[in-house]
Short mmCIF file of C-alpha atoms in Angstrom, two decimals:
data_model
loop_
_atom_site.label_atom_id
_atom_site.label_comp_id
_atom_site.label_asym_id
_atom_site.label_seq_id
_atom_site.Cartn_x
_atom_site.Cartn_y
_atom_site.Cartn_z
CA MET A 1 4.29 -15.67 35.09
CA LEU A 2 6.66 -14.71 32.28
CA SER A 3 10.40 -14.91 32.68
CA LEU A 4 13.47 -14.62 30.51
CA ALA A 5 16.79 -16.10 31.62
CA ASN A 6 20.01 -15.22 29.80
CA VAL A 7 18.25 -14.55 26.52
CA ASP A 8 20.30 -13.45 23.53
CA SER A 9 18.47 -12.33 20.41
CA PHE A 10 19.64 -11.64 16.89
CA TYR A 11 18.61 -9.90 13.68
CA GLY A 12 20.77 -11.73 11.16
CA ARG A 13 24.29 -11.53 12.57
CA SER A 14 23.51 -8.48 14.66
CA GLN A 15 22.94 -9.26 18.34
CA ALA A 16 20.18 -7.08 19.84
CA LEU A 17 19.71 -8.66 23.30
CA HIS A 18 22.56 -9.80 25.55
CA ALA A 19 21.83 -12.22 28.39
CA MET A 20 18.49 -10.54 29.06
CA THR A 21 17.05 -11.68 32.39
CA ILE A 22 13.72 -10.33 33.60
CA SER A 23 10.64 -11.67 35.32
CA ALA A 24 7.05 -10.43 35.36
CA PRO A 25 5.10 -11.84 38.33
CA ARG A 26 1.53 -13.05 37.76
CA GLY A 27 -0.94 -10.17 37.70
CA ALA A 28 1.73 -7.47 37.74
CA VAL A 29 2.63 -4.69 35.33
CA LEU A 30 6.34 -4.75 34.55
CA GLY A 31 7.48 -1.41 33.14
CA ILE A 32 10.25 -1.70 30.56
CA LEU A 33 12.21 1.54 30.34
CA GLY A 34 15.18 2.79 28.36
CA ARG A 35 16.30 5.10 25.59
CA ASN A 36 15.33 4.57 21.97
CA GLY A 37 17.24 1.75 20.33
CA VAL A 38 18.35 -0.09 23.48
CA GLY A 39 16.30 -3.22 22.69
CA LYS A 40 12.89 -2.69 24.31
CA THR A 41 10.89 -3.55 21.20
CA THR A 42 13.30 -6.38 20.43
CA LEU A 43 12.62 -7.76 23.90
CA LEU A 44 8.89 -8.00 23.17
CA ARG A 45 9.51 -9.40 19.68
CA THR A 46 11.86 -11.99 21.13
CA ILE A 47 9.23 -13.11 23.62
CA LEU A 48 6.90 -13.63 20.66
CA GLY A 49 9.53 -15.33 18.50
CA LEU A 50 9.55 -12.56 15.91
CA THR A 51 13.30 -12.02 15.76
CA ASP A 52 15.53 -14.10 13.49
CA ARG A 53 17.03 -16.20 16.29
CA SER A 54 17.26 -16.29 20.06
CA GLU A 55 19.01 -18.32 22.73
CA GLY A 56 18.25 -18.74 26.42
CA VAL A 57 15.10 -19.67 28.28
CA ILE A 58 11.71 -17.97 27.92
CA ALA A 59 9.09 -19.43 30.24
CA LEU A 60 5.36 -18.77 30.52
CA GLY A 61 3.87 -20.01 33.77
CA GLY A 62 6.94 -22.19 34.24
CA THR A 63 6.66 -23.79 30.79
CA PRO A 64 9.56 -23.13 28.40
CA ILE A 65 8.19 -21.63 25.19
CA GLU A 66 11.36 -20.58 23.37
CA ALA A 67 11.03 -23.50 20.94
CA PHE A 68 7.45 -22.58 20.03
CA PRO A 69 6.71 -20.80 16.75
CA THR A 70 5.03 -17.41 17.13
CA HIS A 71 1.45 -18.61 16.65
CA GLU A 72 1.86 -21.23 19.38
CA ARG A 73 3.23 -18.63 21.79
CA ALA A 74 0.13 -16.56 21.03
CA ARG A 75 -2.09 -19.60 21.64
CA ALA A 76 -0.21 -20.26 24.88
CA GLY A 77 -1.47 -16.90 26.14
CA ILE A 78 0.83 -14.10 25.00
CA ALA A 79 -0.86 -11.19 23.21
CA TYR A 80 0.85 -8.26 21.55
CA VAL A 81 -0.06 -4.61 21.13
CA PRO A 82 2.72 -3.49 18.80
CA GLN A 83 4.30 -0.10 18.39
CA GLY A 84 2.40 1.80 15.69
CA ARG A 85 -0.72 -0.31 16.36
CA MET A 86 -0.43 -2.30 13.11
CA ILE A 87 -4.12 -2.84 12.69
CA ILE A 88 -5.21 -4.10 9.26
CA PRO A 89 -6.55 -0.96 7.54
CA ASP A 90 -8.89 -2.63 5.06
CA PHE A 91 -10.32 -5.08 7.57
CA THR A 92 -13.44 -3.91 9.33
CA ILE A 93 -13.20 -3.12 13.02
CA ARG A 94 -15.00 -6.41 13.70
CA GLU A 95 -12.52 -8.38 11.57
CA ASN A 96 -9.58 -6.65 13.24
CA ILE A 97 -10.83 -7.55 16.71
CA LEU A 98 -11.70 -11.11 15.75
CA MET A 99 -8.23 -11.65 14.27
CA GLY A 100 -7.10 -12.06 17.84
CA GLY A 101 -9.55 -14.91 18.23
CA PHE A 102 -7.32 -17.24 16.24
CA ALA A 103 -5.14 -17.46 19.33
CA ALA A 104 -8.05 -18.36 21.60
CA THR A 105 -9.72 -21.70 21.97
CA GLY A 106 -13.37 -22.05 21.02
CA ALA A 107 -15.41 -19.83 18.74
CA ARG A 108 -13.95 -16.47 17.81
CA ARG A 109 -15.93 -13.74 19.54
CA ILE A 110 -15.55 -10.19 20.76
CA PRO A 111 -14.60 -10.31 24.46
CA ASP A 112 -17.23 -9.10 26.93
CA ILE A 113 -14.93 -6.36 28.24
CA VAL A 114 -14.54 -4.69 24.81
CA PRO A 115 -17.97 -2.98 24.61
CA GLU A 116 -17.42 -1.58 28.09
CA LEU A 117 -13.91 -0.29 27.36
CA PHE A 118 -14.37 0.77 23.75
CA PRO A 119 -18.00 1.69 22.99
CA TYR A 120 -17.01 3.65 19.88
CA LEU A 121 -15.55 0.52 18.31
CA MET A 122 -18.71 -1.45 19.05
CA ASP A 123 -20.84 1.24 17.42
CA ASN A 124 -18.72 1.12 14.26
CA LEU A 125 -17.93 -2.55 13.85
CA ASP A 126 -18.44 -2.57 10.09
CA ARG A 127 -16.23 0.45 9.30
CA PRO A 128 -12.71 -0.18 7.99
CA GLY A 129 -10.03 0.02 10.66
CA GLY A 130 -7.97 2.34 8.45
CA VAL A 131 -10.37 5.27 8.86
CA LEU A 132 -9.93 5.40 12.64
CA SER A 133 -7.80 8.04 14.35
CA GLY A 134 -4.51 7.06 15.97
CA GLY A 135 -6.10 6.80 19.42
CA GLN A 136 -9.00 4.73 18.13
CA GLN A 137 -6.59 2.44 16.28
CA GLN A 138 -4.72 1.97 19.55
CA GLN A 139 -8.00 0.98 21.19
CA LEU A 140 -8.57 -1.43 18.32
CA ALA A 141 -5.11 -2.96 18.76
CA ILE A 142 -5.84 -3.49 22.47
CA ALA A 143 -9.26 -5.01 21.69
CA ARG A 144 -7.59 -7.37 19.19
CA ALA A 145 -5.08 -8.43 21.83
CA LEU A 146 -7.89 -9.04 24.34
CA ALA A 147 -9.62 -11.32 21.80
CA CYS A 148 -6.56 -13.59 22.14
CA LYS A 149 -7.76 -14.31 25.71
CA PRO A 150 -4.24 -13.58 26.94
CA LYS A 151 -2.49 -14.41 30.16
CA VAL A 152 0.24 -11.89 29.39
CA LEU A 153 -0.09 -8.69 27.40
CA LEU A 154 2.95 -7.19 25.68
CA MET A 155 2.41 -3.47 25.05
CA ASP A 156 4.91 -1.46 23.04
CA GLU A 157 4.65 2.27 23.69
CA PRO A 158 0.83 2.30 23.66
CA THR A 159 0.62 6.07 24.16
CA GLU A 160 3.15 7.02 21.49
CA GLY A 161 1.88 9.38 18.80
CA ILE A 162 -1.57 9.77 20.34
CA GLN A 163 -3.16 13.14 21.08
CA PRO A 164 -2.78 14.13 24.76
CA ASN A 165 -6.46 13.97 25.75
CA ILE A 166 -6.67 10.38 24.52
CA VAL A 167 -3.41 9.33 26.21
CA ALA A 168 -5.01 9.57 29.67
CA GLN A 169 -7.88 7.29 28.52
CA ILE A 170 -5.45 4.70 27.16
CA GLU A 171 -3.46 4.81 30.39
CA ASP A 172 -6.59 4.31 32.48
CA ILE A 173 -7.65 1.37 30.30
CA ILE A 174 -4.27 -0.32 30.69
CA ILE A 175 -4.46 0.07 34.46
CA ARG A 176 -8.00 -1.38 34.44
CA LEU A 177 -6.88 -4.38 32.39
CA ASN A 178 -4.34 -5.10 35.09
CA THR A 179 -6.42 -4.38 38.17
CA GLU A 180 -9.84 -5.66 37.01
CA LEU A 181 -8.86 -8.55 34.69
CA GLY A 182 -5.68 -9.42 36.53
CA LEU A 183 -3.67 -9.41 33.30
CA THR A 184 0.09 -9.61 33.53
CA ILE A 185 1.45 -6.77 31.39
CA LEU A 186 4.88 -6.00 30.02
CA LEU A 187 4.67 -2.29 29.33
CA VAL A 188 7.34 -0.67 27.19
CA GLU A 189 7.07 3.06 27.77
CA GLN A 190 9.05 6.31 27.59
CA ASN A 191 6.52 8.02 29.83
CA VAL A 192 8.06 7.42 33.26
CA ALA A 193 5.17 9.03 35.12
CA PHE A 194 2.72 6.59 33.57
CA VAL A 195 4.98 3.63 34.35
CA ARG A 196 5.21 4.76 37.97
CA ARG A 197 1.40 4.94 38.10
CA ALA A 198 0.72 1.60 36.43
CA ALA A 199 3.62 -0.72 37.22
CA LYS A 200 4.51 -2.81 40.23
CA ALA A 201 8.05 -3.42 38.99
CA PHE A 202 10.43 -2.07 36.38
CA ALA A 203 13.40 -3.10 34.27
CA MET A 204 15.76 -0.50 32.82
CA ILE A 205 17.25 -1.63 29.52
CA GLU A 206 20.57 -0.51 28.09
CA HIS A 207 22.56 -2.09 25.25
CA GLY A 208 20.14 -5.02 25.08
CA THR A 209 20.34 -6.04 28.71
CA ALA A 210 18.52 -5.19 31.94
CA VAL A 211 20.90 -2.95 33.89
CA GLU A 212 18.49 -2.06 36.72
CA SER A 213 15.34 -3.74 37.93
CA GLY A 214 13.16 -4.03 41.02
CA PRO A 215 9.92 -2.85 42.59
CA ILE A 216 8.64 0.37 41.04
CA ASP A 217 9.20 2.36 44.22
CA THR A 218 12.93 1.72 43.88
CA LEU A 219 13.03 3.51 40.51
CA THR A 220 14.84 6.73 41.32
CA ASP A 221 15.08 9.96 39.36
CA ALA A 222 18.83 9.42 39.24
CA MET A 223 18.31 6.09 37.43
CA VAL A 224 15.92 7.72 35.00
CA HIS A 225 18.36 10.56 34.38
CA LYS A 226 21.29 8.18 33.95
CA HIS A 227 19.64 5.72 31.63
CA MET A 228 17.01 7.72 29.80
CA ALA A 229 18.28 11.29 29.46
CA ILE A 230 19.24 12.18 25.91
CA MET B 1 -16.56 -5.70 -32.80
CA THR B 2 -18.77 -7.65 -30.36
CA GLU B 3 -17.07 -10.86 -31.44
CA THR B 4 -13.67 -9.24 -30.89
CA LEU B 5 -14.67 -8.16 -27.39
CA PHE B 6 -15.96 -11.66 -26.69
CA ILE B 7 -12.63 -13.18 -27.74
CA GLY B 8 -10.88 -10.60 -25.53
CA LEU B 9 -13.13 -11.60 -22.65
CA SER B 10 -12.18 -15.27 -22.98
CA LEU B 11 -8.47 -14.36 -23.09
CA SER B 12 -9.00 -12.15 -20.04
CA SER B 13 -10.62 -15.07 -18.25
CA ILE B 14 -7.61 -17.34 -18.62
CA LEU B 15 -5.33 -14.47 -17.66
CA LEU B 16 -7.48 -13.91 -14.58
CA LEU B 17 -7.19 -17.54 -13.44
CA ILE B 18 -3.41 -17.39 -13.82
CA ALA B 19 -3.16 -14.01 -12.09
CA LEU B 20 -5.48 -14.95 -9.21
CA GLY B 21 -3.09 -17.67 -8.13
CA LEU B 22 -0.09 -15.39 -8.49
CA SER B 23 -1.80 -12.55 -6.67
CA ILE B 24 -2.72 -14.54 -3.59
CA THR B 25 0.60 -16.38 -3.39
CA TYR B 26 2.65 -13.22 -3.91
CA GLY B 27 0.35 -11.26 -1.62
CA ALA B 28 0.26 -13.84 1.15
CA MET B 29 3.78 -15.14 0.97
CA GLY B 30 5.83 -12.50 -0.84
CA VAL B 31 6.94 -15.20 -3.24
CA ILE B 32 7.52 -14.45 -6.91
CA ASN B 33 6.84 -17.93 -8.22
CA MET B 34 8.53 -18.20 -11.61
CA ALA B 35 7.29 -21.79 -11.84
CA HIS B 36 3.65 -20.68 -11.91
CA GLY B 37 3.60 -21.04 -15.69
CA GLU B 38 4.77 -24.63 -15.34
CA LEU B 39 1.79 -25.31 -13.07
CA VAL B 40 -0.36 -24.07 -15.95
CA MET B 41 1.51 -26.47 -18.23
CA ILE B 42 1.08 -29.38 -15.80
CA GLY B 43 -2.66 -28.73 -15.69
CA ALA B 44 -2.82 -28.81 -19.48
CA TYR B 45 -0.80 -32.03 -19.71
CA THR B 46 -2.92 -33.64 -16.98
CA ALA B 47 -6.07 -32.91 -18.96
CA VAL B 48 -4.90 -33.99 -22.40
CA LEU B 49 -3.07 -37.11 -21.20
CA SER B 50 -5.96 -38.23 -19.02
CA GLY B 51 -8.24 -37.70 -22.02
CA ILE B 52 -6.03 -39.49 -24.52
CA TYR B 53 -4.82 -42.40 -22.40
CA LEU B 54 -7.59 -42.83 -19.81
CA ASN B 55 -10.52 -41.60 -21.90
CA LEU B 56 -11.37 -39.32 -19.02
CA ASN B 57 -14.27 -36.97 -19.65
CA PHE B 58 -13.16 -33.38 -20.32
CA PHE B 59 -15.24 -32.08 -17.42
CA LEU B 60 -13.60 -34.52 -15.01
CA ALA B 61 -10.21 -33.44 -16.34
CA LEU B 62 -10.76 -29.96 -14.92
CA PRO B 63 -10.87 -30.97 -11.23
CA LEU B 64 -8.15 -33.56 -11.86
CA ALA B 65 -5.88 -30.87 -13.33
CA PHE B 66 -6.69 -28.65 -10.34
CA ALA B 67 -5.72 -31.45 -7.95
CA VAL B 68 -2.51 -32.41 -9.75
CA SER B 69 -1.27 -28.81 -10.07
CA ALA B 70 -2.25 -28.15 -6.44
CA LEU B 71 -0.25 -31.20 -5.29
CA VAL B 72 2.78 -30.17 -7.35
CA GLY B 73 2.44 -26.63 -5.95
CA MET B 74 2.21 -28.00 -2.41
CA ALA B 75 5.36 -30.06 -2.96
CA LEU B 76 7.12 -27.00 -4.38
CA GLU B 77 6.14 -24.97 -1.32
CA ARG B 78 7.24 -27.69 1.10
CA LEU B 79 10.52 -28.59 -0.57
CA VAL B 80 11.77 -25.26 -1.88
CA ILE B 81 9.84 -22.13 -1.04
CA ARG B 82 9.33 -22.81 2.68
CA ARG B 83 13.10 -22.76 3.15
CA LEU B 84 13.42 -19.41 1.41
CA TYR B 85 10.69 -17.25 2.97
CA GLY B 86 11.66 -13.59 3.20
CA ARG B 87 14.39 -14.00 0.57
CA ILE B 88 12.55 -12.74 -2.47
CA ILE B 89 15.45 -12.84 -4.95
CA ASP B 90 16.48 -16.33 -3.82
CA THR B 91 12.89 -17.50 -4.20
CA LEU B 92 12.68 -15.99 -7.66
CA LEU B 93 15.86 -17.76 -8.77
CA ALA B 94 14.95 -21.06 -7.11
CA THR B 95 11.48 -21.17 -8.64
CA TRP B 96 12.95 -20.24 -12.01
CA GLY B 97 15.22 -23.25 -11.64
CA VAL B 98 12.26 -25.43 -10.69
CA ALA B 99 10.45 -24.16 -13.79
CA ILE B 100 13.33 -25.27 -16.01
CA VAL B 101 13.51 -28.66 -14.29
CA LEU B 102 9.77 -29.23 -14.72
CA GLN B 103 9.95 -28.27 -18.40
CA GLN B 104 12.86 -30.61 -19.02
CA LEU B 105 11.21 -33.48 -17.16
CA ILE B 106 8.17 -33.19 -19.41
CA ARG B 107 10.40 -32.83 -22.47
CA LEU B 108 12.36 -35.97 -21.48
CA GLU B 109 9.17 -37.96 -21.05
CA PHE B 110 7.24 -36.79 -24.10
CA GLY B 111 9.98 -35.66 -26.44
CA LEU B 112 8.64 -33.48 -29.23
CA SER B 113 5.07 -34.76 -28.97
CA PHE B 114 2.61 -31.91 -29.02
CA PHE B 115 -0.84 -32.26 -27.55
CA GLY B 116 -3.97 -30.23 -27.46
CA ILE B 117 -7.64 -30.11 -26.73
CA HIS B 118 -9.08 -30.06 -30.20
CA VAL B 119 -11.82 -27.53 -30.64
CA GLU B 120 -12.93 -27.02 -34.25
CA GLY B 121 -11.62 -23.72 -35.54
CA LEU B 122 -9.51 -22.99 -32.48
CA GLY B 123 -6.78 -25.42 -31.58
CA PRO B 124 -3.90 -26.89 -33.52
CA GLY B 125 -5.52 -30.33 -33.70
CA LEU B 126 -2.50 -32.42 -32.86
CA GLN B 127 -2.66 -35.46 -30.56
CA SER B 128 -5.82 -34.31 -28.94
CA MET B 129 -8.48 -35.13 -26.40
CA ASP B 130 -12.09 -34.70 -27.38
CA VAL B 131 -14.44 -32.23 -25.85
CA PRO B 132 -18.23 -32.68 -25.80
CA SER B 133 -19.82 -31.70 -29.11
CA PHE B 134 -21.88 -28.88 -27.62
CA LEU B 135 -18.62 -27.09 -26.84
CA THR B 136 -17.51 -27.25 -30.47
CA GLN B 137 -20.59 -26.10 -32.41
CA PRO B 138 -20.60 -22.31 -32.87
CA PHE B 139 -23.93 -20.54 -32.50
CA GLU B 140 -25.15 -17.00 -32.98
CA ILE B 141 -26.66 -14.47 -30.61
CA GLY B 142 -28.09 -11.41 -32.36
CA GLY B 143 -26.14 -12.19 -35.47
CA VAL B 144 -22.88 -12.43 -33.52
CA PRO B 145 -21.12 -15.79 -33.89
CA ILE B 146 -20.29 -17.26 -30.50
CA GLN B 147 -17.67 -19.94 -29.98
CA PRO B 148 -19.09 -22.14 -27.16
CA TYR B 149 -15.67 -23.18 -25.90
CA ARG B 150 -14.85 -19.52 -25.26
CA SER B 151 -18.19 -19.15 -23.46
CA PHE B 152 -17.28 -22.19 -21.37
CA ILE B 153 -13.95 -20.57 -20.41
CA ILE B 154 -15.78 -17.45 -19.27
CA VAL B 155 -18.29 -19.45 -17.20
CA VAL B 156 -15.61 -21.58 -15.52
CA THR B 157 -13.58 -18.47 -14.71
CA LEU B 158 -16.63 -16.72 -13.33
CA LEU B 159 -17.43 -19.68 -11.08
CA LEU B 160 -13.86 -20.02 -9.84
CA THR B 161 -13.61 -16.27 -9.21
CA LEU B 162 -16.81 -16.41 -7.14
CA LEU B 163 -15.47 -19.44 -5.28
CA THR B 164 -12.22 -17.59 -4.59
CA TRP B 165 -14.15 -14.54 -3.38
CA PHE B 166 -16.22 -16.76 -1.08
CA LEU B 167 -13.15 -18.52 0.29
CA MET B 168 -11.28 -15.26 0.84
CA TYR B 169 -14.09 -13.13 2.28
CA ARG B 170 -16.54 -15.54 3.85
CA THR B 171 -14.43 -18.21 5.52
CA SER B 172 -12.09 -18.33 8.48
CA MET B 173 -9.29 -19.58 6.23
CA GLY B 174 -9.80 -16.61 3.91
CA THR B 175 -9.60 -14.19 6.83
CA GLN B 176 -6.31 -15.80 7.82
CA VAL B 177 -4.98 -15.56 4.26
CA ARG B 178 -5.90 -11.88 4.01
CA ALA B 179 -4.39 -11.17 7.43
CA ILE B 180 -1.13 -12.80 6.33
CA MET B 181 -1.18 -10.75 3.12
CA ARG B 182 -1.34 -7.53 5.11
CA ASN B 183 1.03 -8.35 7.95
CA PRO B 184 2.33 -11.90 8.43
CA GLN B 185 4.06 -11.14 11.75
CA ILE B 186 0.96 -9.65 13.32
CA ALA B 187 -1.08 -12.52 11.90
CA ALA B 188 1.25 -14.99 13.62
CA ALA B 189 1.11 -12.96 16.83
CA CYS B 190 -2.68 -13.34 16.66
CA GLY B 191 -2.35 -17.13 16.62
CA ILE B 192 -2.48 -17.75 12.87
CA ASP B 193 -0.30 -20.62 11.70
CA VAL B 194 1.29 -18.74 8.82
CA ARG B 195 3.09 -21.75 7.36
CA ARG B 196 0.03 -23.98 7.26
CA VAL B 197 -2.17 -21.27 5.77
CA SER B 198 0.51 -20.32 3.26
CA ALA B 199 0.81 -23.94 2.13
CA PHE B 200 -2.96 -24.07 1.59
CA THR B 201 -2.86 -20.76 -0.27
CA PHE B 202 -0.04 -21.91 -2.49
CA ALA B 203 -1.80 -25.17 -3.31
CA TYR B 204 -5.04 -23.35 -4.15
CA GLY B 205 -3.28 -20.81 -6.38
CA SER B 206 -1.44 -23.65 -8.11
CA GLY B 207 -4.72 -25.48 -8.67
CA LEU B 208 -6.20 -22.41 -10.36
CA ALA B 209 -3.16 -22.33 -12.63
CA GLY B 210 -3.82 -25.96 -13.50
CA VAL B 211 -7.41 -25.19 -14.53
CA ALA B 212 -6.14 -22.26 -16.61
CA GLY B 213 -3.83 -24.73 -18.35
CA VAL B 214 -6.74 -26.99 -19.29
CA LEU B 215 -8.72 -24.08 -20.73
CA LEU B 216 -5.67 -22.73 -22.52
CA ALA B 217 -5.09 -26.11 -24.18
CA GLY B 218 -8.21 -25.49 -26.26
CA PHE B 219 -6.41 -23.03 -28.49
CA LYS B 220 -2.75 -23.39 -27.66
CA THR B 221 -0.47 -26.35 -28.30
CA VAL B 222 0.32 -28.23 -25.11
CA MET B 223 4.09 -28.33 -24.86
CA PRO B 224 6.68 -27.97 -22.11
CA ASP B 225 7.23 -24.21 -22.37
CA MET B 226 3.61 -23.24 -22.99
CA GLY B 227 3.29 -21.67 -19.54
CA ALA B 228 6.46 -19.61 -19.54
CA SER B 229 4.94 -16.57 -21.23
CA THR B 230 1.75 -16.73 -19.21
CA VAL B 231 3.59 -16.06 -15.96
CA VAL B 232 4.79 -12.72 -17.31
CA ASP B 233 1.26 -11.74 -18.30
CA GLY B 234 0.04 -12.90 -14.91
CA PHE B 235 2.52 -10.70 -13.09
CA LEU B 236 1.55 -7.72 -15.24
CA VAL B 237 -2.02 -8.21 -14.04
CA VAL B 238 -0.92 -8.51 -10.40
CA VAL B 239 1.17 -5.33 -10.61
CA VAL B 240 -1.56 -3.33 -12.34
CA GLY B 241 -4.37 -4.62 -10.12
CA GLY B 242 -2.55 -4.19 -6.82
CA VAL B 243 -1.01 -7.08 -4.90
CA GLY B 244 -3.56 -9.16 -3.03
CA SER B 245 -6.59 -7.30 -4.38
CA LEU B 246 -9.19 -9.65 -5.83
CA LEU B 247 -11.14 -6.82 -7.46
CA GLY B 248 -7.95 -5.28 -8.81
CA THR B 249 -6.90 -8.60 -10.31
CA VAL B 250 -10.29 -9.06 -11.98
CA LEU B 251 -10.32 -5.55 -13.46
CA ALA B 252 -6.67 -5.60 -14.52
CA SER B 253 -7.00 -8.96 -16.27
CA GLY B 254 -10.13 -7.69 -18.02
CA LEU B 255 -8.35 -4.52 -19.12
CA LEU B 256 -5.13 -6.15 -20.30
CA GLY B 257 -6.89 -9.15 -21.85
CA GLN B 258 -9.22 -6.90 -23.85
CA ILE B 259 -6.39 -4.66 -25.02
CA ASN B 260 -4.43 -7.71 -26.09
CA GLY B 261 -7.40 -9.32 -27.83
CA VAL B 262 -8.66 -6.21 -29.61
CA PHE B 263 -5.28 -5.02 -30.88
CA ALA B 264 -4.24 -8.55 -31.89
CA ILE B 265 -7.36 -8.96 -34.01
CA LEU B 266 -7.46 -5.44 -35.45
CA PHE B 267 -3.71 -5.19 -36.05
CA ASN B 268 -1.31 -7.95 -34.98
CA ASP B 269 0.06 -9.77 -31.91
CA ILE B 270 3.27 -7.76 -31.75
CA LEU B 271 1.51 -4.41 -31.67
CA ALA B 272 -0.93 -5.83 -29.11
CA ARG B 273 1.95 -6.79 -26.78
CA ALA B 274 3.54 -3.36 -27.20
CA VAL B 275 0.28 -1.61 -26.34
CA VAL B 276 -0.24 -3.85 -23.28
CA PHE B 277 3.23 -3.02 -21.96
CA GLY B 278 2.67 0.67 -22.71
CA VAL B 279 -0.56 0.65 -20.71
CA VAL B 280 1.10 -1.21 -17.83
CA ILE B 281 3.96 1.32 -17.70
CA ALA B 282 1.49 4.22 -17.74
CA ILE B 283 -0.58 2.72 -14.91
CA ILE B 284 2.50 2.00 -12.78
CA LEU B 285 3.69 5.58 -13.26
CA TRP B 286 0.24 6.84 -12.29
CA ARG B 287 -0.36 4.42 -9.41
CA PRO B 288 2.88 2.69 -8.40
CA ARG B 289 1.10 0.28 -6.03
CA GLY B 290 -1.51 -0.72 -8.59
CA LEU B 291 -5.11 0.27 -9.14
CA PHE B 292 -6.32 -1.12 -5.82
CA SER B 293 -3.77 -0.79 -3.04
CA PHE B 294 -4.40 -0.54 0.68
CA ARG B 295 -4.22 2.76 2.50
CA SER B 296 -4.47 3.76 6.14
CA ARG B 297 -4.37 6.92 8.21
#
């Protein structure tokens, strides 16, 4: 569904990804693992065209998209739930969700799945997004991404900085998005247990390249210890 | 005192039109456009020249000035600013250069000719275009003499502010502009064509500057460097009001325009400028991000 072949990516003159090659099959969750600073967020930003420059091939459903500007990649079906949520604090919850609709064809509307997944958001559509708690803002960021009508969802540490009782809810929602909607998800996570629960495959990143990858049941504790221990 | 406040209100109105354009272009694109004052100047020249040489009605000159300044702004965005996004100092220097070029082009074409919109008792009355007589005959309300041209400035500004509010808060384009102001990368990741929307925003802000130029020509000589000082005042309003805040821009222009008007009339222009800068410094120390900045948990 989404594949990268020999992708290099740069911030100015600094190279952040080196010959990155990964593939997320249609309808699968691909867990992206690695220590802080190895290039996981850069990988997602490169897929969206948000780094300064990249080389190599990025394909969505077999179509090369590396020449597309960011908004066209979004319209092609890639949605982003960024690290730190990045909702618009002074937009209402409704406006925040509908922002995603600019990537979708047809009238902008709140997706049918949102009321079911996030009833609190639906009950507070006219409140500013900035007053929500961290967990609720994460829900809002996911709802915004769903309004893009995505084929592929890029999620950057969706459980980071969220209180523990909400983390389980977020995890369950991500698994439902994959199993019930059939969304292909690239999941950047430090929580290995969650990745093992949600993902069908994994890629371990180090120094901007995928050093290990394969089906999730081939992810060993030794790999985790080697590549993620501080 | 009422008359003084009324004069301050008309000055605030022009300041608001200039600052609105700056606020949305700086907010949406992070561009400090030093040529904004020249867009004011181009609007003023468009109005007076179309009046003098084409006998164009003053009221038609307003939309014409909007269109011409918007087109020049669009060209500036396409040819210069688009290549410098994210490089704020480079943009500042480049637009400063453009400002000088525009001034010199006008100076080369018109030499030392000075123009104006002649309003009895207000303008310099040089080579001038005429305005309808009902805009030149002062009248009184409750014993307070009212200059109709100043009233006209206030009405035009009010209408354009309402139009801007409508565009920004009630249209899809406005939602896209506001999204870009807050986070251009997330806006793009949500499918918003940041370049196209920014070009529209820049053209609209430039058009507002053009209208401000027409109104300003009623009591200021139209000459090549007439807009240079207005851009500084405009940025003071943007800084005090909070970048990208429509309400902040309205209130800050009202505050600074009134201070300027009242102190200039009661004392002199120099003291008025000093007081304005003093107030701006105090507000920035108190609220570094302006009166109306965005906050989140």
